[in-house]
Structure formats: structure tokens, C-alpha cells
Short mmCIF file of C-alpha atoms in Angstrom, two decimals:
data_model
loop_
_atom_site.label_atom_id
_atom_site.label_comp_id
_atom_site.label_asym_id
_atom_site.label_seq_id
_atom_site.Cartn_x
_atom_site.Cartn_y
_atom_site.Cartn_z
CA UNK A 1 46.10 202.44 28.77
CA UNK A 2 42.99 204.28 29.88
CA UNK A 3 43.16 205.59 33.43
CA UNK A 4 45.66 203.54 35.49
CA UNK A 5 43.17 203.15 38.32
CA UNK A 6 40.04 203.28 36.18
CA UNK A 7 39.20 199.60 36.53
CA UNK A 8 39.15 200.13 40.32
CA UNK A 9 37.13 203.35 40.25
CA UNK A 10 34.46 202.61 37.65
CA UNK A 11 32.15 199.63 37.38
CA UNK A 12 31.56 197.95 34.04
CA UNK A 13 28.50 199.29 32.28
CA UNK A 14 26.96 198.28 28.98
CA UNK A 15 24.06 199.52 26.91
CA UNK A 16 20.58 199.13 28.29
CA UNK A 17 18.20 196.66 26.68
CA UNK A 18 14.54 197.24 25.93
CA UNK A 19 12.57 194.88 28.20
CA UNK A 20 11.85 191.46 26.60
CA UNK A 21 8.06 191.81 26.64
CA UNK A 22 8.35 195.14 24.83
CA UNK A 23 11.06 194.33 22.28
CA UNK A 24 9.35 191.16 21.01
CA UNK A 25 6.66 193.39 19.49
CA UNK A 26 8.98 194.13 16.55
CA UNK A 27 12.19 193.07 14.81
CA UNK A 28 14.19 196.21 15.64
CA UNK A 29 17.55 196.30 17.42
CA UNK A 30 16.88 196.67 21.14
CA UNK A 31 20.09 198.01 22.69
CA UNK A 32 20.18 201.62 23.90
CA UNK A 33 23.80 202.90 23.84
CA UNK A 34 25.30 204.68 26.85
CA UNK A 35 25.51 208.49 26.78
CA UNK A 36 28.82 209.68 25.37
CA UNK A 37 30.37 210.78 28.67
CA UNK A 38 29.52 207.46 30.34
CA UNK A 39 30.93 205.54 27.38
CA UNK A 40 34.20 207.46 27.77
CA UNK A 41 34.43 206.33 31.40
CA UNK A 42 34.21 202.75 30.19
CA UNK A 43 37.34 203.41 28.15
CA UNK A 44 39.02 204.48 31.40
CA UNK A 45 38.66 200.91 32.75
CA UNK A 46 41.28 199.57 30.32
CA UNK A 47 44.23 198.87 32.61
CA UNK A 48 47.95 198.97 31.81
CA UNK A 49 48.05 195.16 31.91
CA UNK A 50 51.41 194.74 30.19
CA UNK A 51 50.30 191.82 28.00
CA UNK A 52 47.00 192.68 26.26
CA UNK A 53 45.46 189.27 25.66
CA UNK A 54 42.41 191.09 24.21
CA UNK A 55 44.30 191.49 20.92
CA UNK A 56 46.09 188.12 20.97
CA UNK A 57 43.69 186.26 18.67
CA UNK A 58 45.23 182.78 18.86
CA UNK A 59 43.99 179.38 19.93
CA UNK A 60 44.49 178.20 23.51
CA UNK A 61 43.38 174.67 24.31
CA UNK A 62 41.34 174.57 21.11
CA UNK A 63 39.54 177.87 21.75
CA UNK A 64 40.20 181.40 20.51
CA UNK A 65 41.60 183.83 23.05
CA UNK A 66 41.36 187.46 22.10
CA UNK A 67 40.42 189.13 18.83
CA UNK A 68 41.39 187.28 15.60
CA UNK A 69 41.77 190.68 13.92
CA UNK A 70 44.40 191.64 16.50
CA UNK A 71 42.45 194.84 17.08
CA UNK A 72 44.41 197.48 18.98
CA UNK A 73 41.89 197.46 21.82
CA UNK A 74 44.05 199.12 24.53
CA UNK A 75 44.89 201.98 22.18
CA UNK A 76 41.37 202.86 21.18
CA UNK A 77 39.99 202.23 24.66
CA UNK A 78 42.40 204.92 25.85
CA UNK A 79 41.38 207.23 22.99
CA UNK A 80 37.72 206.76 23.91
CA UNK A 81 38.55 207.75 27.49
CA UNK A 82 40.36 210.91 26.40
CA UNK A 83 37.62 211.79 23.89
CA UNK A 84 39.90 211.61 20.86
CA UNK A 85 37.24 209.95 18.69
CA UNK A 86 38.87 210.66 15.34
CA UNK A 87 42.13 208.98 16.29
CA UNK A 88 40.18 206.14 17.92
CA UNK A 89 38.44 205.58 14.58
CA UNK A 90 41.78 205.64 12.73
CA UNK A 91 43.31 203.04 15.05
CA UNK A 92 40.20 200.85 14.91
CA UNK A 93 40.20 200.79 11.10
CA UNK A 94 43.90 199.94 11.04
CA UNK A 95 43.01 196.30 11.63
CA UNK A 96 39.28 196.13 10.89
CA UNK A 97 36.92 196.44 7.92
CA UNK A 98 33.48 196.34 9.49
CA UNK A 99 33.34 197.22 13.20
CA UNK A 100 29.67 198.15 12.76
CA UNK A 101 28.99 194.42 12.23
CA UNK A 102 31.15 192.86 14.93
CA UNK A 103 30.14 195.42 17.56
CA UNK A 104 26.61 194.08 17.17
CA UNK A 105 27.00 190.33 16.62
CA UNK A 106 30.44 189.26 17.89
CA UNK A 107 30.55 187.30 21.19
CA UNK A 108 33.42 189.61 22.21
CA UNK A 109 36.47 187.35 22.27
CA UNK A 110 38.41 190.46 23.29
CA UNK A 111 36.41 190.84 26.48
CA UNK A 112 36.68 187.15 27.38
CA UNK A 113 40.48 187.54 27.29
CA UNK A 114 40.57 190.88 29.14
CA UNK A 115 42.96 190.84 32.11
CA UNK A 116 40.30 192.53 34.25
CA UNK A 117 38.52 189.15 34.24
CA UNK A 118 41.03 187.86 36.76
CA UNK A 119 39.51 189.80 39.64
CA UNK A 120 36.46 191.55 38.25
CA UNK A 121 34.53 192.43 35.11
CA UNK A 122 36.15 192.97 31.71
CA UNK A 123 36.35 196.28 29.90
CA UNK A 124 33.27 196.84 27.72
CA UNK A 125 35.48 196.84 24.62
CA UNK A 126 32.74 195.68 22.25
CA UNK A 127 30.54 198.63 23.11
CA UNK A 128 33.47 201.03 22.92
CA UNK A 129 34.01 199.68 19.41
CA UNK A 130 30.39 200.37 18.50
CA UNK A 131 30.58 203.88 19.97
CA UNK A 132 33.69 204.63 17.87
CA UNK A 133 32.28 203.50 14.54
CA UNK A 134 28.80 204.95 15.03
CA UNK A 135 30.23 208.32 16.11
CA UNK A 136 32.53 208.20 13.09
CA UNK A 137 29.51 207.78 10.80
CA UNK A 138 27.61 210.55 12.59
CA UNK A 139 30.46 213.04 12.35
CA UNK A 140 31.41 212.30 8.75
CA UNK A 141 34.69 210.53 9.45
CA UNK A 142 33.61 207.47 7.46
CA UNK A 143 34.11 208.45 3.84
CA UNK A 144 34.64 206.55 0.58
CA UNK A 145 38.28 205.70 -0.01
CA UNK A 146 38.60 204.96 -3.74
CA UNK A 147 42.11 204.07 -4.90
CA UNK A 148 44.12 206.84 -6.52
CA UNK A 149 45.64 204.42 -9.06
CA UNK A 150 44.18 201.31 -10.68
CA UNK A 151 46.41 198.30 -11.33
CA UNK A 152 44.51 196.94 -14.32
CA UNK A 153 43.99 193.61 -12.52
CA UNK A 154 40.49 192.12 -12.18
CA UNK A 155 39.29 189.98 -9.26
CA UNK A 156 35.99 188.10 -8.91
CA UNK A 157 34.69 187.48 -5.39
CA UNK A 158 32.00 184.81 -5.10
CA UNK A 159 29.78 185.54 -2.11
CA UNK A 160 29.02 188.79 -0.29
CA UNK A 161 29.13 187.61 3.31
CA UNK A 162 31.61 189.12 5.77
CA UNK A 163 34.64 187.37 4.25
CA UNK A 164 33.68 188.28 0.68
CA UNK A 165 33.05 191.90 1.60
CA UNK A 166 36.38 192.09 3.43
CA UNK A 167 38.25 190.67 0.43
CA UNK A 168 36.48 193.12 -1.87
CA UNK A 169 37.15 196.17 0.29
CA UNK A 170 40.84 195.43 0.71
CA UNK A 171 41.58 194.52 -2.92
CA UNK A 172 39.58 197.43 -4.31
CA UNK A 173 41.38 199.93 -2.10
CA UNK A 174 44.62 198.39 -3.32
CA UNK A 175 43.63 199.37 -6.85
CA UNK A 176 42.36 196.15 -8.36
CA UNK A 177 38.96 196.06 -10.09
CA UNK A 178 36.71 193.90 -7.92
CA UNK A 179 33.36 192.37 -8.85
CA UNK A 180 31.32 190.61 -6.16
CA UNK A 181 28.80 187.98 -7.25
CA UNK A 182 25.90 187.16 -4.89
CA UNK A 183 23.28 184.49 -5.61
CA UNK A 184 20.63 186.07 -3.37
CA UNK A 185 18.54 189.11 -4.21
CA UNK A 186 20.33 191.25 -1.64
CA UNK A 187 23.95 191.60 -0.52
CA UNK A 188 25.36 190.47 2.81
CA UNK A 189 25.24 186.68 2.80
CA UNK A 190 25.11 185.43 6.37
CA UNK A 191 24.89 189.00 7.64
CA UNK A 192 21.73 189.59 5.60
CA UNK A 193 19.79 186.37 5.84
CA UNK A 194 21.47 184.33 8.57
CA UNK A 195 21.35 186.90 11.38
CA UNK A 196 17.94 188.26 12.43
CA UNK A 197 17.16 191.95 12.11
CA UNK A 198 16.96 192.49 15.90
CA UNK A 199 20.67 191.57 16.14
CA UNK A 200 21.77 193.42 13.01
CA UNK A 201 19.42 195.83 11.27
CA UNK A 202 19.96 195.52 7.54
CA UNK A 203 20.32 199.26 7.04
CA UNK A 204 23.74 198.83 8.68
CA UNK A 205 24.79 196.52 5.82
CA UNK A 206 23.29 198.80 3.18
CA UNK A 207 25.19 201.78 4.59
CA UNK A 208 28.53 200.00 4.18
CA UNK A 209 27.68 198.57 0.74
CA UNK A 210 26.88 202.08 -0.54
CA UNK A 211 30.31 203.23 0.59
CA UNK A 212 31.99 200.29 -1.14
CA UNK A 213 30.08 201.07 -4.36
CA UNK A 214 31.29 204.67 -4.17
CA UNK A 215 34.81 203.31 -3.80
CA UNK A 216 34.39 201.36 -7.04
CA UNK A 217 33.41 197.83 -6.01
CA UNK A 218 31.00 196.27 -8.52
CA UNK A 219 28.17 194.18 -7.02
CA UNK A 220 26.03 191.72 -8.98
CA UNK A 221 23.07 190.09 -7.21
CA UNK A 222 20.88 187.17 -8.34
CA UNK A 223 23.91 185.55 -9.97
CA UNK A 224 24.47 181.96 -8.88
CA UNK A 225 28.03 181.12 -9.89
CA UNK A 226 28.25 177.51 -10.99
CA UNK A 227 24.68 177.70 -12.34
CA UNK A 228 24.07 181.08 -14.01
CA UNK A 229 27.74 181.74 -14.73
CA UNK A 230 30.26 179.02 -15.43
CA UNK A 231 33.51 178.80 -13.50
CA UNK A 232 35.49 178.65 -16.74
CA UNK A 233 34.14 182.02 -17.85
CA UNK A 234 35.13 183.69 -14.59
CA UNK A 235 38.61 182.19 -14.77
CA UNK A 236 38.89 183.57 -18.30
CA UNK A 237 37.49 187.03 -17.57
CA UNK A 238 39.26 187.65 -14.25
CA UNK A 239 42.88 187.44 -13.13
CA UNK A 240 41.91 185.88 -9.81
CA UNK A 241 38.78 184.32 -8.29
CA UNK A 242 38.11 184.21 -4.53
CA UNK A 243 35.52 181.72 -3.23
CA UNK A 244 33.68 183.09 -0.17
CA UNK A 245 30.46 181.09 -0.39
CA UNK A 246 30.17 180.11 3.28
CA UNK A 247 29.51 176.76 4.92
CA UNK A 248 25.89 176.59 3.89
CA UNK A 249 25.18 172.85 3.97
CA UNK A 250 22.90 172.41 7.00
CA UNK A 251 23.32 169.29 9.13
CA UNK A 252 20.15 167.19 9.06
CA UNK A 253 18.43 165.04 11.68
CA UNK A 254 18.01 161.48 10.42
CA UNK A 255 15.20 159.91 12.40
CA UNK A 256 11.92 158.21 11.48
CA UNK A 257 9.27 160.70 10.41
CA UNK A 258 11.75 163.33 9.18
CA UNK A 259 9.71 163.78 6.01
CA UNK A 260 6.70 165.16 7.94
CA UNK A 261 5.41 168.58 6.90
CA UNK A 262 6.45 171.26 9.39
CA UNK A 263 10.18 170.48 9.75
CA UNK A 264 12.58 173.12 8.44
CA UNK A 265 16.25 173.99 8.50
CA UNK A 266 16.94 177.00 10.69
CA UNK A 267 18.82 178.83 7.94
CA UNK A 268 15.80 178.58 5.61
CA UNK A 269 13.46 179.68 8.38
CA UNK A 270 15.54 182.74 9.29
CA UNK A 271 16.07 183.70 5.66
CA UNK A 272 12.35 183.49 4.92
CA UNK A 273 11.42 185.71 7.84
CA UNK A 274 14.06 188.35 7.05
CA UNK A 275 13.24 188.41 3.34
CA UNK A 276 9.52 188.82 4.08
CA UNK A 277 10.34 191.55 6.60
CA UNK A 278 12.42 193.44 4.04
CA UNK A 279 10.03 192.85 1.13
CA UNK A 280 6.73 193.63 2.79
CA UNK A 281 7.10 194.05 6.58
CA UNK A 282 5.82 190.44 6.82
CA UNK A 283 2.58 191.30 4.96
CA UNK A 284 3.22 188.78 2.17
CA UNK A 285 3.20 185.89 4.71
CA UNK A 286 6.03 184.20 2.78
CA UNK A 287 7.64 182.66 5.84
CA UNK A 288 7.12 179.71 8.16
CA UNK A 289 4.04 180.54 10.21
CA UNK A 290 4.54 180.17 13.96
CA UNK A 291 1.52 182.05 15.31
CA UNK A 292 -0.28 179.96 17.94
CA UNK A 293 1.96 176.99 17.15
CA UNK A 294 4.15 174.81 19.34
CA UNK A 295 7.71 175.32 18.12
CA UNK A 296 10.71 173.09 18.81
CA UNK A 297 14.25 174.24 18.04
CA UNK A 298 16.92 171.55 17.73
CA UNK A 299 20.33 173.01 18.52
CA UNK A 300 21.74 175.15 21.30
CA UNK A 301 24.07 177.57 19.51
CA UNK A 302 23.61 181.13 18.31
CA UNK A 303 21.43 180.03 15.40
CA UNK A 304 19.17 178.08 17.73
CA UNK A 305 18.83 181.11 19.99
CA UNK A 306 17.98 183.28 16.96
CA UNK A 307 15.23 180.81 16.05
CA UNK A 308 13.82 181.06 19.58
CA UNK A 309 13.68 184.86 19.46
CA UNK A 310 12.23 184.87 15.94
CA UNK A 311 9.54 182.28 16.73
CA UNK A 312 8.45 184.31 19.77
CA UNK A 313 8.13 187.45 17.64
CA UNK A 314 5.98 185.48 15.19
CA UNK A 315 3.57 184.57 17.98
CA UNK A 316 4.47 180.97 18.88
CA UNK A 317 2.30 179.54 21.66
CA UNK A 318 5.29 177.68 23.11
CA UNK A 319 8.99 177.25 22.32
CA UNK A 320 11.40 174.56 23.49
CA UNK A 321 15.06 174.26 22.56
CA UNK A 322 16.86 170.91 22.62
CA UNK A 323 20.56 170.76 23.47
CA UNK A 324 22.51 167.54 23.18
CA UNK A 325 25.18 168.51 25.68
CA UNK A 326 24.85 168.99 29.45
CA UNK A 327 24.30 172.48 30.82
CA UNK A 328 27.59 174.35 31.13
CA UNK A 329 28.60 175.61 34.60
CA UNK A 330 27.53 179.11 35.61
CA UNK A 331 31.11 179.98 36.61
CA UNK A 332 34.48 179.03 35.12
CA UNK A 333 35.59 175.54 36.09
CA UNK A 334 39.06 174.96 37.50
CA UNK A 335 40.11 173.26 34.24
CA UNK A 336 39.00 176.30 32.20
CA UNK A 337 41.24 179.14 33.46
CA UNK A 338 41.59 182.63 32.03
CA UNK A 339 42.57 183.55 29.30
CA UNK A 340 40.85 180.54 27.72
CA UNK A 341 37.40 181.16 26.30
CA UNK A 342 35.00 180.71 29.25
CA UNK A 343 32.92 177.55 28.86
CA UNK A 344 30.02 178.83 30.97
CA UNK A 345 26.26 178.86 30.58
CA UNK A 346 25.05 181.85 28.59
CA UNK A 347 21.43 182.93 28.56
CA UNK A 348 21.07 184.89 25.33
CA UNK A 349 18.36 187.29 24.21
CA UNK A 350 16.08 184.61 22.78
CA UNK A 351 16.15 182.56 25.96
CA UNK A 352 15.60 185.73 28.02
CA UNK A 353 12.52 186.45 25.95
CA UNK A 354 11.22 182.90 26.33
CA UNK A 355 11.60 183.16 30.10
CA UNK A 356 9.68 186.45 30.08
CA UNK A 357 6.88 185.13 27.86
CA UNK A 358 6.51 181.52 29.04
CA UNK A 359 7.94 181.71 32.55
CA UNK A 360 10.78 179.23 32.10
CA UNK A 361 14.03 178.65 30.22
CA UNK A 362 13.24 176.96 26.88
CA UNK A 363 16.33 174.76 26.92
CA UNK A 364 16.13 171.03 27.58
CA UNK A 365 19.64 169.65 28.00
CA UNK A 366 21.04 166.23 27.08
CA UNK A 367 18.06 165.58 24.85
CA UNK A 368 17.40 164.85 21.19
CA UNK A 369 14.62 163.63 18.91
CA UNK A 370 14.14 159.90 18.44
CA UNK A 371 11.13 160.09 16.13
CA UNK A 372 8.71 162.54 14.51
CA UNK A 373 5.02 161.62 14.32
CA UNK A 374 2.70 163.01 11.65
CA UNK A 375 -1.10 162.98 11.31
CA UNK A 376 -2.94 161.21 8.48
CA UNK A 377 -2.27 164.21 6.20
CA UNK A 378 1.48 164.07 6.76
CA UNK A 379 1.63 167.12 9.02
CA UNK A 380 3.87 167.06 12.07
CA UNK A 381 1.97 166.59 15.33
CA UNK A 382 4.32 165.02 17.88
CA UNK A 383 7.95 164.24 18.59
CA UNK A 384 9.43 161.43 20.65
CA UNK A 385 12.33 162.76 22.70
CA UNK A 386 15.06 160.82 24.42
CA UNK A 387 17.63 161.67 27.08
CA UNK A 388 21.34 161.41 26.30
CA UNK A 389 24.35 160.48 28.38
CA UNK A 390 28.09 160.74 27.81
CA UNK A 391 29.79 157.46 27.04
CA UNK A 392 33.22 156.48 25.72
CA UNK A 393 33.39 154.87 22.29
CA UNK A 394 35.52 151.77 22.87
CA UNK A 395 36.82 151.81 19.28
CA UNK A 396 37.93 155.44 19.07
CA UNK A 397 38.29 156.35 22.75
CA UNK A 398 36.21 159.47 22.15
CA UNK A 399 33.33 160.51 24.39
CA UNK A 400 29.93 160.43 22.70
CA UNK A 401 26.40 161.40 23.66
CA UNK A 402 24.25 158.26 23.42
CA UNK A 403 20.52 157.66 24.13
CA UNK A 404 19.48 156.48 27.58
CA UNK A 405 17.37 153.37 27.14
CA UNK A 406 13.84 153.76 28.47
CA UNK A 407 14.03 157.57 28.83
CA UNK A 408 11.72 158.39 25.91
CA UNK A 409 8.73 160.71 26.20
CA UNK A 410 6.36 162.28 23.67
CA UNK A 411 5.52 165.98 23.22
CA UNK A 412 3.14 167.82 20.93
CA UNK A 413 4.81 170.00 18.32
CA UNK A 414 3.70 171.82 15.15
CA UNK A 415 6.96 173.33 13.85
CA UNK A 416 10.51 172.00 14.16
CA UNK A 417 13.54 174.15 13.31
CA UNK A 418 16.81 172.25 12.83
CA UNK A 419 19.76 174.35 13.99
CA UNK A 420 22.31 171.56 14.26
CA UNK A 421 25.18 173.31 12.52
CA UNK A 422 26.64 173.05 9.03
CA UNK A 423 28.65 170.42 7.19
CA UNK A 424 30.73 172.58 4.86
CA UNK A 425 30.69 174.16 1.41
CA UNK A 426 28.07 173.32 -1.18
CA UNK A 427 29.09 170.70 -3.70
CA UNK A 428 27.93 172.40 -6.89
CA UNK A 429 30.28 175.34 -6.29
CA UNK A 430 33.35 173.28 -5.39
CA UNK A 431 32.65 170.92 -8.30
CA UNK A 432 32.39 173.86 -10.68
CA UNK A 433 35.87 175.07 -9.76
CA UNK A 434 37.29 171.55 -9.23
CA UNK A 435 39.00 172.55 -5.97
CA UNK A 436 40.25 169.98 -3.48
CA UNK A 437 38.31 169.54 -0.24
CA UNK A 438 39.16 168.54 3.30
CA UNK A 439 37.46 165.53 4.93
CA UNK A 440 34.97 168.04 6.40
CA UNK A 441 34.18 169.29 2.84
CA UNK A 442 35.83 172.67 3.42
CA UNK A 443 37.97 173.99 0.57
CA UNK A 444 41.51 172.68 1.10
CA UNK A 445 44.60 174.90 1.24
CA UNK A 446 48.00 174.69 2.90
CA UNK A 447 47.93 175.63 6.59
CA UNK A 448 47.27 179.36 7.03
CA UNK A 449 47.25 179.82 3.24
CA UNK A 450 44.37 180.81 0.96
CA UNK A 451 45.44 179.51 -2.47
CA UNK A 452 43.34 176.48 -3.46
CA UNK A 453 44.49 173.49 -5.47
CA UNK A 454 43.41 175.32 -8.65
CA UNK A 455 45.62 178.02 -10.15
CA UNK A 456 44.37 181.58 -9.57
CA UNK A 457 41.53 180.42 -7.29
CA UNK A 458 41.60 181.46 -3.63
CA UNK A 459 39.17 180.96 -0.75
CA UNK A 460 38.27 182.53 2.59
CA UNK A 461 35.71 182.47 5.38
CA UNK A 462 33.48 179.60 6.46
CA UNK A 463 34.01 177.89 3.11
CA UNK A 464 37.66 177.61 4.11
CA UNK A 465 37.66 177.14 7.89
CA UNK A 466 34.16 175.77 8.47
CA UNK A 467 31.26 177.33 10.34
CA UNK A 468 32.61 180.09 12.55
CA UNK A 469 32.16 183.67 13.75
CA UNK A 470 31.77 186.85 11.71
CA UNK A 471 35.04 188.16 13.15
CA UNK A 472 36.90 185.08 11.90
CA UNK A 473 35.33 185.54 8.46
CA UNK A 474 36.56 189.14 8.31
CA UNK A 475 40.03 188.00 9.44
CA UNK A 476 40.07 185.37 6.69
CA UNK A 477 38.93 187.89 4.10
CA UNK A 478 41.71 190.31 4.99
CA UNK A 479 44.34 187.58 4.95
CA UNK A 480 43.09 186.17 1.64
CA UNK A 481 43.23 189.66 0.15
CA UNK A 482 46.92 189.85 1.06
CA UNK A 483 47.57 186.51 -0.62
CA UNK A 484 45.69 187.52 -3.78
CA UNK A 485 47.45 190.89 -3.92
CA UNK A 486 50.87 189.30 -3.54
CA UNK A 487 50.10 186.79 -6.29
CA UNK A 488 49.07 189.62 -8.62
CA UNK A 489 51.76 192.18 -7.81
CA UNK A 490 54.66 190.15 -6.42
CA UNK A 491 54.33 191.90 -3.06
CA UNK A 492 51.58 193.38 -0.91
CA UNK A 493 51.22 196.53 1.16
CA UNK A 494 47.92 195.43 2.70
CA UNK A 495 47.89 195.03 6.49
#
């Protein structure tokens, strides 16, 4: 695919980024796409590799290799190169619902599995994807696709995150009447309030939601199913119910002093900032104030990085980020060969900005909090940190990170943001529908199935598989839609 010798003739190029010290002045997206002709040359780099691992989308050694959506990357890379943008859009949408989301926030599993990685740099497939979908919007190729015939079947989707939106799009286009219930004031779930605006401007979500409304999807916001609407009523009023409520139970830090004022969950922090930004451009001040404050982020994943970038934009005087694990190697280790996901150190946008502002990487590895210390008014003032080391648990044989005795030290801190992951689905929703759960409190189904233990109730996304990527949520939504459609019609023509 592409030009047979393109990967030898052209170097990998990606969009330019606005410099850190400039982009932190606002919450806007900061990538500047390549000019069209240069983007087409990037499509030329897709080699005729024979086995396109980019679209494999399976687990290798416990890690995903390639796109879970099985996107036809070689095909549309070639179509980008030849300038056939309309056909590139058609082939992209064959397997995808929302490329405008993943081309902004996905860690590019396709690129990690690209065969060009063996002796060079991967094809910039993620940016080719963004070029295809944005050009399709600009040229009018993206149009509402309402079904020509309605089936008379009604489906309720609980949650409007990426999995819920994918379920709704697919089932509505199939001809079923779909109503999406969202407990927040705006649609998008994780996309709206879990991902900062500089990674995904919310107008991108609104643009897609408008299209889905024109196609006939019914959206209801400020409806908390299990509280405002009973599960029994939905099961009575709808032929099928699909639970797509996410894994929104944040993991806490249980140490002395946790009750001090100034300690917040990352998800609440990010939601507050985005909601204030959308409501009033931050004028209402209804968010956690970070201006001139010492901020500590606990957690080294994407959410932790988002907290770093957000705190800097809010004017924090310092930001540190604690990571329990050791620093990953800068290059692939021998025991981590391609096409496995590369376990290497990644310096993301938030850390880049911290380096630019404060002069050093904010991350402190193999470290956690031992104690929080408050002043006489209960406000957080200090944190006692402790170093960690890897040690085998004699009972289970598993390696664990344990404190190093005598390694404690104390730092001043005003705001702590806990980004330590999520524990699973929220109890009031699963109790309302009486669905079985896994030991990790995800909604239980048979392997690679989406039917829950309750008749006519299905599930998808993080609520089903646990905290994961947007691309996995979309995959789950599409697969759940097939299962729902087959249960309603006796067969499915969804792909």
C-alpha cells in the first residue's frame, strides 16, 4: 500500500505543536495539521508489509497490538497518498464511528504495531486519520444517515460516553428507536468531562451529536438512571437497555490525613475545570483553584498528565507528579519486542509544559504518599512522601511495590489531585438493574459477549471491561450493538 519505496524516501512527519509556553495561555487544542500535500506524502510511507499488524487489534503478552477497531489502515493510507479523500473516508467509516475523537486522544495502537517500527519510524496513521475525517467534514462528505425504515423496536442507552454513542449510532442507523440518557448537563461522558479541552475541544463532540440528532437519536441530559428514573420503568418502556456508564469509581489513597481540605479526585477536578470553561470561560470560579499553589498529582497515567497540564494553565506555582513504578526505559527492552506495545518512557504534553515552565520533569518515580498534614484549620499544608521498591509477596508470588524504611521526606503542598485509576462501575446503577458483577466490580458477561445476567440488559465500554481507552470503548459499543440487534431481529447486518 502507499508508495512501495515511500517509507525509504520520506521521513515521518507529524503536526506541529504550539510551543509549551505559548499554549498554556489557553485551553485550546495546540496541534497545527500538516498542509494537504505533505499529509499525502505521509500516506506514501505505508509499505506493502504483507501482514498489517496495524489493524490486528488483539492482545499480545497482555497488551493490545494494533487497532481494536480493525481499521483498514493500509487501505486508507494508500488513498490519502493518491488523494482519493472521498474513498478514504468511506473505508475509514467502514469500521469506525468517531475518528474525529480517536485521531485526537488515542495513543495510536496502530502506529505502535506498524511494521516500519522494525527499522525506522512508523507511518503517521493517526494523523492521516484526522486528515481524512476533518477533510470529510470540510467538503460535506459527512452527512446525516437516518434509516430508511424503522423496525418499531426501542432501545435505551444509559451513558453518552464513547461506548454509549457508538451503540446509539449503530442501532439507530439499523432502524431501531434509540434514546440516550445522560446524568450530566452535557453529552459526551468521559469525552466531555474526563478529557481536557486542549486534547479534545468540545465543539468536536457537539458537531457529531448534532449529526446523530438529525439521524433520529433522542438525547436526554440531566437524567440520572437509578435515581431520577427507575430501572423497572426503562425495562418496561424499552425492548432493550444497554448500560454504558463507564468505570467511574475513583481509586482512593488511604493514608493518615486524607480528610484534609485540598485533596480531590482527578476526575472531579477535570470535570470542574471543563464545566466552568464551557459555562463561563472560567469566570464563575467554580473549579479547584490552583493559582499560586503547590500542586501534587498522584498517578502517572494519562489522567495524571492531564491534571499536570490543567494545573499549569490555572497558574500553579509548582507541580509534582508521583509515580509508584520505576521509570520505563527510553528504548524498547529486549523482552519487549515489536509488535508488542512498547513499554517505554513517554513524556506527554503536560510533562513537556512542566519542563518548560519549571525547568524540570515533574515526575518523581517509585514514590507515594505516607501521610498528609493539615494546619489547625484542617487545610492541607504538607505531605510525607516515601520511596518504594519492588518486592515479591511470599504468599502470592507476585511482585509488589513496598515502602523503603527510613526513606521518608516532607514537602509543602496546597492541592493534591488523586489520579490513581478507577475501581469499576458505580454501585447504585448496577444495584438498580440487579446485574451480576466480576470481582473487579465490572458488569459480568460471558467472554466476548455483551448480554448481562438480566434479560434484555446489555453492557459495553469501561463498565464492562474496566478502565480503558476511547478506542476500546468504541469497539465495545459497536460489538454490543451487534448483539442487541441480533437479539431483537434474530440476525444482524451491522459490521
